[in-house]
CSV table of C-alpha atoms in Angstrom, one decimal:
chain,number,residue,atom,x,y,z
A,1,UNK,CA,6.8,-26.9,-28.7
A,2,UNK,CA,5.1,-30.1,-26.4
A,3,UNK,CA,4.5,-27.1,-23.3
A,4,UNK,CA,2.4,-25.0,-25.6
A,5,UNK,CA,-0.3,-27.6,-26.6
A,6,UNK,CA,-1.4,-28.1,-23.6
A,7,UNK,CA,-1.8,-24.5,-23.0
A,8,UNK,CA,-3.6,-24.8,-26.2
A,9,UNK,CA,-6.0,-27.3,-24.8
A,10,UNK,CA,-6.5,-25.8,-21.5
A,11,UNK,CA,-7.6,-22.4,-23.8
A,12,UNK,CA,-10.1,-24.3,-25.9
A,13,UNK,CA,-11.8,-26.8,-22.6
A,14,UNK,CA,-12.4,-23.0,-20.7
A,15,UNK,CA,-13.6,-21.4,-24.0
A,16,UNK,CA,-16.2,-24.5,-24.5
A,17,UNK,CA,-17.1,-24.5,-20.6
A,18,UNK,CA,-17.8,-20.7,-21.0
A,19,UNK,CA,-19.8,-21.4,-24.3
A,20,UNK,CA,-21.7,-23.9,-22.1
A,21,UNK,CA,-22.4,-21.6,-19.1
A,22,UNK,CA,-23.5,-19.0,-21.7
A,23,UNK,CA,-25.9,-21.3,-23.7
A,24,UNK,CA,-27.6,-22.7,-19.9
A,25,UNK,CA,-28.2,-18.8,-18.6
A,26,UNK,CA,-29.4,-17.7,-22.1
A,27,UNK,CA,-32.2,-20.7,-21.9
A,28,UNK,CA,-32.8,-19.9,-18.0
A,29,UNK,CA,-33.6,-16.2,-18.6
A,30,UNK,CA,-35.9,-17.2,-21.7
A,31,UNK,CA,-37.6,-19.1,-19.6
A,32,UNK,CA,-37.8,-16.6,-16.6
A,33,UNK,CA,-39.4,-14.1,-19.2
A,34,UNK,CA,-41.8,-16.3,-20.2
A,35,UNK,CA,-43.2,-16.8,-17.0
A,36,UNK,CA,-43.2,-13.0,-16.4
A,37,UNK,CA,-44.7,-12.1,-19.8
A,38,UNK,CA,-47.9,-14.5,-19.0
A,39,UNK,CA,-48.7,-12.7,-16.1
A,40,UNK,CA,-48.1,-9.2,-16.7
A,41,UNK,CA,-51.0,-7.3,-16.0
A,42,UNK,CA,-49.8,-6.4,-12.5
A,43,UNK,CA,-52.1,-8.2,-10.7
A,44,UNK,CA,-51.6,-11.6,-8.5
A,45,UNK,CA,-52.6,-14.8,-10.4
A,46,UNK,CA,-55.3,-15.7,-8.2
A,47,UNK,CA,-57.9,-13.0,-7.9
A,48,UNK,CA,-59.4,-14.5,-4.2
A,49,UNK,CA,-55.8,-13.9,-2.9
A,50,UNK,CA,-56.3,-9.8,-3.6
A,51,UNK,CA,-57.4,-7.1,-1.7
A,52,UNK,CA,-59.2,-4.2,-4.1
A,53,UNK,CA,-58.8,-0.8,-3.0
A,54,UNK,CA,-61.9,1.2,-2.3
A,55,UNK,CA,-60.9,4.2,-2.9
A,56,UNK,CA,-58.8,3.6,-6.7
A,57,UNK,CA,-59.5,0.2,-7.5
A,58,UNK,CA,-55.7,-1.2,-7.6
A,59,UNK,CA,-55.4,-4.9,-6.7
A,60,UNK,CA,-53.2,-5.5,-3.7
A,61,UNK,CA,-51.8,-8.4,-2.0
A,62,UNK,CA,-53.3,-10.4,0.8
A,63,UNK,CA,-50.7,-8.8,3.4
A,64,UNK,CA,-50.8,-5.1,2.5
A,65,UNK,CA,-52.8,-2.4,5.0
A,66,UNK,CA,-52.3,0.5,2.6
A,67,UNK,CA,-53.0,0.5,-1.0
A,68,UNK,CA,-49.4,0.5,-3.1
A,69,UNK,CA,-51.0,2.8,-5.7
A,70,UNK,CA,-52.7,5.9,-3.5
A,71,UNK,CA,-51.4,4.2,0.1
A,72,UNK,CA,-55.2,4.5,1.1
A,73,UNK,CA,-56.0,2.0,4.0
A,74,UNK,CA,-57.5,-1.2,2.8
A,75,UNK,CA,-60.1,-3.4,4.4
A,76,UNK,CA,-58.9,-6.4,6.4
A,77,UNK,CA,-60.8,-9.6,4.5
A,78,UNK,CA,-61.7,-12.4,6.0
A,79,UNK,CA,-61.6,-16.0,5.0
A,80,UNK,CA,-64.5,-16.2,2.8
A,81,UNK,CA,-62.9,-13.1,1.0
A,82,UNK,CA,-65.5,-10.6,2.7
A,83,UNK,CA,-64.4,-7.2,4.6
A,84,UNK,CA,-63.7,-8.1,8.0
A,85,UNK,CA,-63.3,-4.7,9.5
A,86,UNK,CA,-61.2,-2.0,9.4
A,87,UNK,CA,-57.5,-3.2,9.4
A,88,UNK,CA,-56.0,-2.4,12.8
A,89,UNK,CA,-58.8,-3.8,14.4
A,90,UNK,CA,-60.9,-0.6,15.4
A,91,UNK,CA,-63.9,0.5,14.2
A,92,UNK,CA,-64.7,3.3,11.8
């Protein structure tokens, strides 16, 4: 009867550490949606940091050379947010 309880003990110490890891992922993922949910239109938070498409209007990131909606090349911007030319460097 005394080897059993400890069995017994060892059951309910991993049944409240899974409760525990359960409870701290549950709270990290509420949070992770939350941050999601308040910027869900699509677009990047700051709207100097994007690159509008000419030719369908999607807002891109900084990086991109095509447009990830119609893959339409997009102009290179400068520093001051202003075309720079065409992206690879030549002209039009």
């Amino acid at each position: 009867m005394l080897d059993q309880h400890w069995q017994i003990g060892l059951l309910l110490v991993i049944g409240v550490l899974h409760l525990l890891v359960y409870l701290q992922f549950r709270r990290l993922s509420r949070e992770d949606s939350r941050d999601t949910t308040e910027s869900s239109n699509g677009r990047p938070d700051d709207a100097r940091e994007t690159v509008v498409c000419p030719e369908c209007g999607a807002a891109n990131e900084p990086g991109f050379r095509y447009c990830r909606v119609c893959a339409t090349e997009l102009p290179k911007m400068g520093e001051n947010g202003r075309e720079k030319g065409h992206p690879f460097g030549m002209e039009r």
